[in-house]
Coordinates of C-alpha atoms in Angstrom, one line a residue:
X253 CA 147.8 167.6 94.6
X254 CA 145.0 165.7 96.3
X255 CA 142.6 168.6 95.6
X256 CA 142.9 168.0 91.9
X257 CA 142.4 164.3 92.0
X258 CA 139.8 162.8 89.7
X259 CA 138.4 159.3 90.3
X260 CA 137.8 156.6 87.7
X261 CA 135.9 154.1 89.9
X262 CA 138.6 151.4 89.9
X263 CA 139.2 148.6 92.4
X264 CA 142.4 150.1 93.5
X265 CA 140.7 153.5 94.3
X266 CA 137.9 151.8 96.1
X267 CA 140.3 149.6 98.2
X268 CA 142.6 152.6 98.9
X269 CA 139.7 154.6 100.3
X270 CA 137.8 151.7 101.9
X271 CA 140.6 150.0 103.9
X272 CA 141.6 153.0 106.0
X273 CA 137.9 153.8 106.5
X274 CA 137.3 150.3 107.7
X275 CA 140.0 150.8 110.2
X276 CA 138.4 154.1 111.2
X277 CA 135.0 152.5 111.7
X278 CA 136.7 149.6 113.6
X279 CA 138.3 152.1 115.8
X280 CA 135.1 154.1 116.2
X281 CA 133.1 150.9 117.0
X282 CA 135.9 149.6 119.2
X283 CA 134.9 152.2 121.9
X284 CA 131.4 150.7 122.1
X285 CA 132.8 147.1 121.9
X286 CA 135.4 147.7 124.7
X287 CA 132.7 149.3 126.9
X288 CA 130.5 146.3 126.5
X289 CA 133.3 143.7 126.8
X290 CA 134.5 145.1 130.1
X291 CA 131.0 145.6 131.4
X292 CA 130.2 141.9 130.6
X293 CA 132.9 141.0 133.1
X294 CA 131.6 143.6 135.5
X295 CA 128.0 142.2 135.4
X296 CA 125.6 141.1 132.7
X297 CA 123.0 143.5 134.1
X298 CA 125.5 146.4 133.5
X299 CA 126.0 145.1 129.9
X300 CA 122.3 144.9 129.2
X301 CA 121.9 148.5 130.6
X302 CA 124.8 149.8 128.4
X303 CA 123.3 148.1 125.3
X304 CA 119.8 149.4 126.0
X305 CA 120.6 153.0 127.0
X306 CA 123.8 153.1 125.0
X307 CA 122.1 152.3 121.7
X308 CA 119.7 155.2 122.2
X309 CA 122.5 157.5 123.3
X310 CA 124.6 156.5 120.3
X311 CA 121.6 157.2 118.1
X312 CA 121.4 160.8 119.3
X313 CA 125.2 161.6 119.3
X314 CA 126.0 159.6 116.2
X315 CA 123.2 161.3 114.3
X316 CA 125.1 164.6 114.8
X317 CA 128.3 162.9 113.7
X318 CA 126.8 161.5 110.5
X319 CA 125.1 164.9 109.8
X320 CA 128.4 166.7 110.1
X321 CA 130.4 164.1 108.3
X322 CA 128.1 164.1 105.2
X323 CA 129.7 167.5 104.3
X324 CA 132.3 165.2 102.8
X325 CA 130.0 164.8 99.8
X326 CA 130.0 168.6 99.2
X327 CA 133.8 168.6 99.6
X328 CA 134.2 165.7 97.1
X329 CA 132.0 167.5 94.6
X330 CA 134.0 170.7 94.9
X331 CA 137.1 168.6 94.5
X332 CA 135.8 167.0 91.3
X333 CA 134.7 170.4 89.9
X334 CA 138.2 171.8 90.7
X335 CA 136.8 174.3 93.2
X336 CA 139.8 173.9 95.5
X337 CA 139.4 177.2 97.3
X338 CA 136.0 176.1 98.7
X339 CA 137.1 172.8 100.3
X340 CA 137.2 174.0 103.8
X341 CA 134.0 176.0 103.6
X342 CA 131.6 173.1 104.3
X343 CA 133.6 172.0 107.3
X344 CA 133.4 175.5 108.9
X345 CA 129.7 175.6 108.4
X346 CA 129.4 172.3 110.3
X347 CA 131.8 173.5 113.0
X348 CA 129.5 176.5 113.6
X349 CA 126.5 174.1 114.0
X350 CA 128.5 171.8 116.3
X351 CA 129.7 174.6 118.5
X352 CA 126.1 175.4 119.5
X353 CA 124.9 171.8 119.8
X354 CA 125.6 171.8 123.6
X355 CA 122.3 173.8 123.8
X356 CA 120.6 170.7 122.6
X357 CA 122.6 168.0 124.4
X358 CA 122.7 169.4 127.9
X359 CA 118.9 169.3 128.5
X360 CA 118.6 166.0 126.6
X361 CA 121.2 164.5 129.0
X362 CA 119.5 165.7 132.1
X363 CA 115.8 165.4 131.1
X364 CA 116.1 162.4 128.8
X365 CA 117.8 160.2 131.4
X366 CA 114.8 160.7 133.6
X367 CA 112.2 160.4 130.8
X368 CA 113.4 157.3 129.1
X369 CA 114.8 155.4 132.2
X370 CA 114.1 154.9 135.9
X371 CA 115.9 157.4 138.0
X372 CA 119.1 156.0 139.6
X373 CA 119.2 153.0 137.2
X374 CA 122.2 151.8 135.3
X375 CA 120.5 152.9 132.1
X376 CA 119.8 156.4 133.3
X377 CA 123.4 156.9 134.4
X378 CA 125.0 155.7 131.2
X379 CA 122.6 157.7 129.0
X380 CA 123.2 161.0 130.9
X381 CA 127.0 160.9 131.0
X382 CA 127.2 159.7 127.4
X383 CA 125.0 162.4 126.0
X384 CA 126.9 165.2 127.8
X385 CA 129.8 164.4 125.4
X386 CA 127.6 164.6 122.4
X387 CA 129.3 167.7 120.7
X388 CA 132.5 165.7 120.6
X389 CA 130.9 163.3 118.1
X390 CA 129.8 166.3 115.9
X391 CA 133.4 167.6 116.0
X392 CA 134.7 164.3 114.8
X393 CA 132.2 164.2 112.0
X394 CA 132.9 167.8 110.8
X395 CA 136.7 167.5 110.8
X396 CA 136.9 164.0 109.4
X397 CA 134.7 165.1 106.5
X398 CA 137.5 167.4 105.3
X399 CA 140.1 164.6 105.2
X400 CA 137.7 161.9 103.9
X401 CA 136.4 164.2 101.2
X402 CA 140.0 164.8 100.0
X403 CA 140.8 161.1 100.2
X404 CA 143.2 161.5 103.2
X405 CA 141.5 158.8 105.2
X406 CA 144.7 157.7 107.0
X407 CA 144.6 160.9 109.1
X408 CA 141.1 160.0 110.3
X409 CA 142.1 156.5 111.1
X410 CA 145.2 157.5 113.1
X411 CA 143.1 159.9 115.2
X412 CA 140.5 157.2 115.8
X413 CA 143.2 154.8 117.0
X414 CA 144.5 157.4 119.5
X415 CA 141.0 158.2 120.8
X416 CA 140.3 154.5 121.3
X417 CA 143.6 153.9 123.2
X418 CA 142.6 156.7 125.6
X419 CA 139.1 155.1 125.9
X420 CA 140.6 151.6 126.4
X421 CA 142.9 152.7 129.3
X422 CA 140.3 154.9 131.0
X423 CA 137.6 152.2 130.6
X424 CA 139.4 149.6 132.6
X425 CA 140.3 151.9 135.5
X426 CA 137.0 153.8 135.6
X427 CA 134.8 150.7 135.3
X428 CA 136.6 148.5 137.8
X429 CA 138.3 151.2 139.8
X430 CA 141.8 151.4 141.4
X431 CA 142.0 150.0 144.9
X432 CA 142.5 152.8 147.4
X433 CA 142.5 155.5 144.7
X434 CA 139.3 155.3 142.6
X435 CA 136.1 153.5 143.4
X436 CA 134.5 151.3 140.7
X437 CA 132.1 153.4 138.6
X438 CA 130.6 150.7 136.4
X439 CA 128.4 152.0 133.5
X440 CA 129.0 155.6 134.5
X441 CA 132.7 155.1 134.2
X442 CA 132.3 153.4 130.8
X443 CA 130.3 156.4 129.4
X444 CA 132.7 159.0 130.8
X445 CA 135.8 157.1 129.4
X446 CA 134.2 156.9 125.9
X447 CA 133.3 160.6 126.1
X448 CA 136.9 161.6 126.9
X449 CA 138.3 159.3 124.2
X450 CA 135.9 160.8 121.6
X451 CA 136.8 164.3 122.8
X452 CA 140.6 163.6 122.4
X453 CA 139.9 162.3 118.8
X454 CA 137.7 165.3 117.9
X455 CA 140.2 167.9 119.2
X456 CA 143.1 166.2 117.5
X457 CA 141.3 166.3 114.2
X458 CA 140.3 170.0 114.7
X459 CA 143.9 170.9 115.3
X460 CA 145.1 169.1 112.1
X461 CA 142.3 170.8 110.1
X462 CA 143.2 174.2 111.4
X463 CA 146.8 173.6 110.8
X464 CA 146.2 172.3 107.2
X465 CA 144.1 175.4 106.4
X466 CA 146.5 177.9 108.0
X467 CA 144.1 178.7 110.8
X468 CA 141.9 180.6 108.4
X469 CA 138.4 181.0 109.9
X470 CA 135.4 181.0 107.5
X471 CA 132.4 183.0 108.8
X472 CA 129.0 181.5 109.1
X473 CA 127.0 181.6 105.8
X474 CA 123.6 180.1 105.5
X475 CA 124.0 179.9 101.7
X476 CA 127.1 177.7 102.2
X477 CA 125.4 175.7 104.9
X478 CA 122.4 174.8 102.7
X479 CA 124.1 172.1 100.6
X480 CA 125.5 170.6 103.8
X481 CA 122.0 170.5 105.3
X482 CA 120.6 169.0 102.1
X483 CA 123.0 166.0 102.2
X484 CA 123.5 165.9 106.0
X485 CA 120.0 166.1 107.6
X486 CA 118.5 163.0 105.9
X487 CA 121.2 160.5 106.9
X488 CA 121.6 162.2 110.3
X489 CA 117.8 161.8 111.0
X490 CA 117.9 158.3 109.6
X491 CA 120.7 157.2 111.8
X492 CA 119.1 158.8 114.9
X493 CA 115.7 157.2 114.1
X494 CA 117.2 153.8 113.4
X495 CA 119.4 153.7 116.5
X496 CA 116.5 154.9 118.7
X497 CA 114.5 152.2 117.1
X498 CA 117.2 149.7 118.0
X499 CA 117.0 151.1 121.6
X500 CA 113.3 150.4 121.6
X501 CA 114.1 146.9 120.2
X502 CA 116.5 146.2 123.1
X503 CA 113.9 147.5 125.5
X504 CA 111.4 145.0 124.1
X505 CA 114.0 142.2 124.5
X506 CA 114.4 143.2 128.2
X507 CA 110.7 142.9 128.6
X508 CA 110.8 139.5 126.8
X509 CA 113.1 138.1 129.5
X510 CA 116.7 137.5 130.6
X511 CA 117.6 135.1 127.8
X512 CA 116.3 137.5 125.1
X513 CA 118.2 140.5 126.5
X514 CA 121.4 138.6 127.2
X515 CA 121.6 136.9 123.7
X516 CA 120.8 140.1 121.8
X517 CA 123.1 142.2 124.0
X518 CA 126.1 139.9 123.4
X519 CA 125.4 139.5 119.7
X520 CA 125.0 143.2 119.1
X521 CA 128.1 144.0 121.1
X522 CA 130.1 142.5 118.3
X523 CA 127.9 143.5 115.4
X524 CA 129.0 147.3 115.3
X525 CA 132.6 146.2 115.2
X526 CA 132.0 143.9 112.2
X527 CA 129.9 146.6 110.4
X528 CA 133.1 148.4 109.5
X529 CA 133.2 147.0 105.9
X530 CA 129.7 148.2 105.1
X531 CA 130.2 151.7 106.7
X532 CA 133.6 152.0 105.1
X533 CA 132.3 151.1 101.7
X534 CA 129.4 153.6 102.1
X535 CA 131.8 156.5 102.7
X536 CA 134.1 155.4 99.9
X537 CA 131.3 155.0 97.5
X538 CA 129.9 158.4 98.5
X539 CA 133.3 160.1 98.1
X540 CA 134.0 158.6 94.7
X541 CA 130.4 159.1 93.5
X542 CA 130.4 162.7 94.6
X543 CA 133.7 163.3 92.8
X544 CA 132.4 161.7 89.6
X545 CA 129.2 163.8 89.8
X546 CA 131.2 166.9 90.2
X547 CA 133.4 165.9 87.3
X548 CA 130.3 165.0 85.2
X549 CA 131.2 161.3 85.0
X550 CA 128.1 159.8 86.5
X551 CA 128.2 156.9 84.0
X552 CA 131.2 155.4 86.0
X553 CA 129.2 155.1 89.2
X554 CA 127.7 151.7 88.3
X555 CA 131.2 150.2 88.1
X556 CA 131.9 151.6 91.6
X557 CA 128.7 149.9 92.9
X558 CA 129.6 146.5 91.3
X559 CA 133.1 146.5 92.8
X560 CA 131.8 147.5 96.2
X561 CA 129.3 144.6 96.2
X562 CA 132.2 142.2 95.4
X563 CA 134.3 143.5 98.2
X564 CA 131.4 143.3 100.6
X565 CA 130.7 139.7 99.6
X566 CA 134.3 138.6 100.1
X567 CA 134.4 140.3 103.6
X568 CA 131.1 138.7 104.7
X569 CA 132.3 135.2 103.6
X570 CA 135.5 135.6 105.6
X571 CA 133.7 136.8 108.7
X572 CA 131.0 134.1 108.5
X573 CA 133.6 131.4 108.1
X574 CA 135.4 132.6 111.2
X575 CA 132.1 132.7 113.1
X576 CA 131.2 129.2 112.0
X577 CA 134.6 127.6 112.7
X578 CA 135.5 129.4 116.0
X579 CA 132.3 130.4 117.8
X580 CA 133.6 129.5 121.2
X581 CA 136.6 131.8 120.9
X582 CA 134.4 134.7 120.3
X583 CA 131.8 133.9 122.9
X584 CA 134.4 133.3 125.5
X585 CA 135.5 136.9 125.2
X586 CA 132.4 137.7 127.2
X587 CA 132.7 134.6 129.5
X588 CA 132.4 135.5 133.1
X589 CA 130.8 132.3 134.5
X590 CA 127.3 133.7 133.6
X591 CA 127.0 132.0 130.2
X592 CA 125.5 128.5 130.5
X593 CA 125.1 125.8 127.8
X594 CA 121.7 127.1 126.7
X595 CA 123.0 130.6 126.2
X596 CA 126.1 129.4 124.4
X597 CA 124.0 127.4 121.8
X598 CA 121.7 130.4 121.3
X599 CA 124.6 132.7 120.8
X600 CA 126.1 130.4 118.1
X601 CA 122.9 130.7 116.1
X602 CA 122.6 134.4 116.9
X603 CA 126.1 135.3 115.7
X604 CA 125.5 133.7 112.3
X605 CA 122.1 135.4 111.9
X606 CA 123.8 138.7 112.8
X607 CA 126.4 138.1 110.0
X608 CA 123.5 137.6 107.6
X609 CA 122.0 140.8 108.8
X610 CA 125.3 142.6 108.3
X611 CA 125.4 141.4 104.7
X612 CA 122.1 143.0 103.9
X613 CA 123.0 146.1 105.9
X614 CA 126.2 146.4 103.9
X615 CA 124.2 146.2 100.6
X616 CA 122.0 149.0 101.8
X617 CA 125.1 151.0 102.9
X618 CA 126.6 150.8 99.4
X619 CA 123.4 152.2 97.7
X620 CA 123.1 154.8 100.5
X621 CA 126.6 156.0 99.5
X622 CA 125.5 156.7 95.9
X623 CA 122.1 158.2 96.8
X624 CA 123.7 160.5 99.4
X625 CA 126.3 161.7 97.0
X626 CA 123.6 162.5 94.5
X627 CA 121.6 164.4 97.1
X628 CA 118.6 162.1 97.1
X629 CA 117.6 163.5 100.4
X630 CA 113.9 163.0 100.5
X631 CA 114.1 159.2 99.8
X632 CA 116.9 158.7 102.4
X633 CA 115.0 160.5 105.1
X634 CA 111.6 158.8 104.5
X635 CA 112.9 155.3 103.7
X636 CA 115.5 155.3 106.4
X637 CA 113.1 156.6 109.1
X638 CA 110.2 154.3 108.3
X639 CA 111.8 150.9 107.5
X640 CA 113.1 150.2 111.0
X641 CA 109.7 150.9 112.5
X642 CA 107.6 149.1 110.0
X643 CA 109.8 146.0 109.3
X644 CA 111.6 145.6 112.7
X645 CA 109.7 147.1 115.6
X646 CA 106.1 146.2 114.6
X647 CA 106.9 142.6 113.8
X648 CA 109.0 142.2 116.9
X649 CA 106.2 143.6 119.1
X650 CA 103.5 141.5 117.7
X651 CA 105.4 138.2 117.1
X652 CA 107.9 138.2 120.1
X653 CA 106.3 140.3 122.8
X654 CA 102.6 139.6 122.3
X655 CA 103.0 136.0 121.0
X656 CA 106.1 135.1 123.1
X657 CA 108.4 134.3 120.2
X658 CA 111.9 133.0 120.9
X659 CA 115.1 135.1 120.8
X660 CA 116.2 133.2 117.7
X661 CA 112.9 134.2 116.1
X662 CA 113.5 137.8 117.1
X663 CA 116.9 137.7 115.4
X664 CA 115.3 136.2 112.3
X665 CA 113.1 139.3 112.2
X666 CA 116.3 141.4 112.1
X667 CA 117.5 139.5 109.1
X668 CA 114.1 140.0 107.4
X669 CA 114.3 143.7 108.2
X670 CA 117.8 143.9 106.7
X671 CA 116.7 142.1 103.5
X672 CA 113.6 144.3 102.9
X673 CA 115.6 147.5 103.5
X674 CA 118.4 146.4 101.1
X675 CA 115.7 145.6 98.4
X676 CA 114.1 149.0 98.9
X677 CA 117.4 150.9 98.5
X678 CA 118.5 148.7 95.5
X679 CA 115.1 149.4 93.8
X680 CA 115.6 153.2 94.3
X681 CA 119.1 152.9 92.8
X682 CA 117.9 150.9 89.8
X683 CA 115.1 153.3 89.0
X684 CA 117.8 155.9 88.4
X685 CA 115.9 159.0 89.3
X686 CA 118.8 160.0 91.5
X687 CA 121.0 160.2 88.4
X688 CA 118.8 162.6 86.6
X689 CA 118.7 165.0 89.5
X690 CA 122.3 164.6 90.7
X691 CA 124.2 167.8 90.2
X692 CA 126.9 170.0 91.9
X693 CA 125.4 171.0 95.3

């Protein structure tokens, strides 16, 4: 039975968990990528608006998903400790939280679109319609945690593929319209299509979860919710703070000029898609580490980290080689006669710098997996929230906005931010205080 599985930290276990999770994150990021790919052919102004407003919207909705999804750590620890009768309890506590989240999302959608962006703008429209579907992201996180924590990642992957197929089909027709039937909706259509696709994915996972647990409802319990809050709030807040920080970064790029915004928008339309390895490894490392902590085998976690770093390095080498050898193939995906020679050259450099940033981000993700499994909440919350502001936004504002730095210089700051963040998380891991306090939640 999967419930009784005990991990040993082997390469095969890590690959078996990581590969379907990579597919899951590819599928999740594909919704964002498809939106931006279609919008780049609709207009570069629409693309810039979706990247700017979309990053902030993803930060808020994805923060809830990460928060709910982190209950997988509690599930993995219960699994390792052979507490099989409690595996569904953390999921239900998150489902109760998600069910009331519309109270938060509805006013944010209406008021936030007016507060952050000009009324009637592309940004305002995309933000409002995207945020309205916020609870769907929490539903995905809560239900996927059950299957990820049990090692049944293929279920989550299949649901993500179905949700993205819905998004892909709706995206095309809702962005460009159907002559005589549906008027083009542009950025609004992109946001609604993504929301519907995520809703389909979340409802599908909910049905499978209910069916797997014989439709047994677990009542709300604050005592059972507390460990979920402990492991879920820090990464949820971190993700929200980081992505809102990214939204501010893109706003600064818009102020810096057309070239800055266009290059960063195109580069960071593909980055989320390629981040699948780091995010997949983070979840795999968290699942295995949580299981090992529950089974009182913390000494095996270092082996898991070493193997994860090797897998990340191989992946980055392959992706960087493709980017270096075939840059025109990738750039031409967004070609709509608006990319001239200057932009093309800047994009070549920008894509390679983005891959370097992904490498450092992947290292941080691996250590985040261990620290989150150990419940190192305070560090994750403080470090995750502060690094993006101190090492990304402040340098960008001073060196690019005030001193008119180039877009390549701005992307170099991104690489610097990724390097510093990875060093901070590595140092925390090496100190080992997380290991002394790690216990069954």
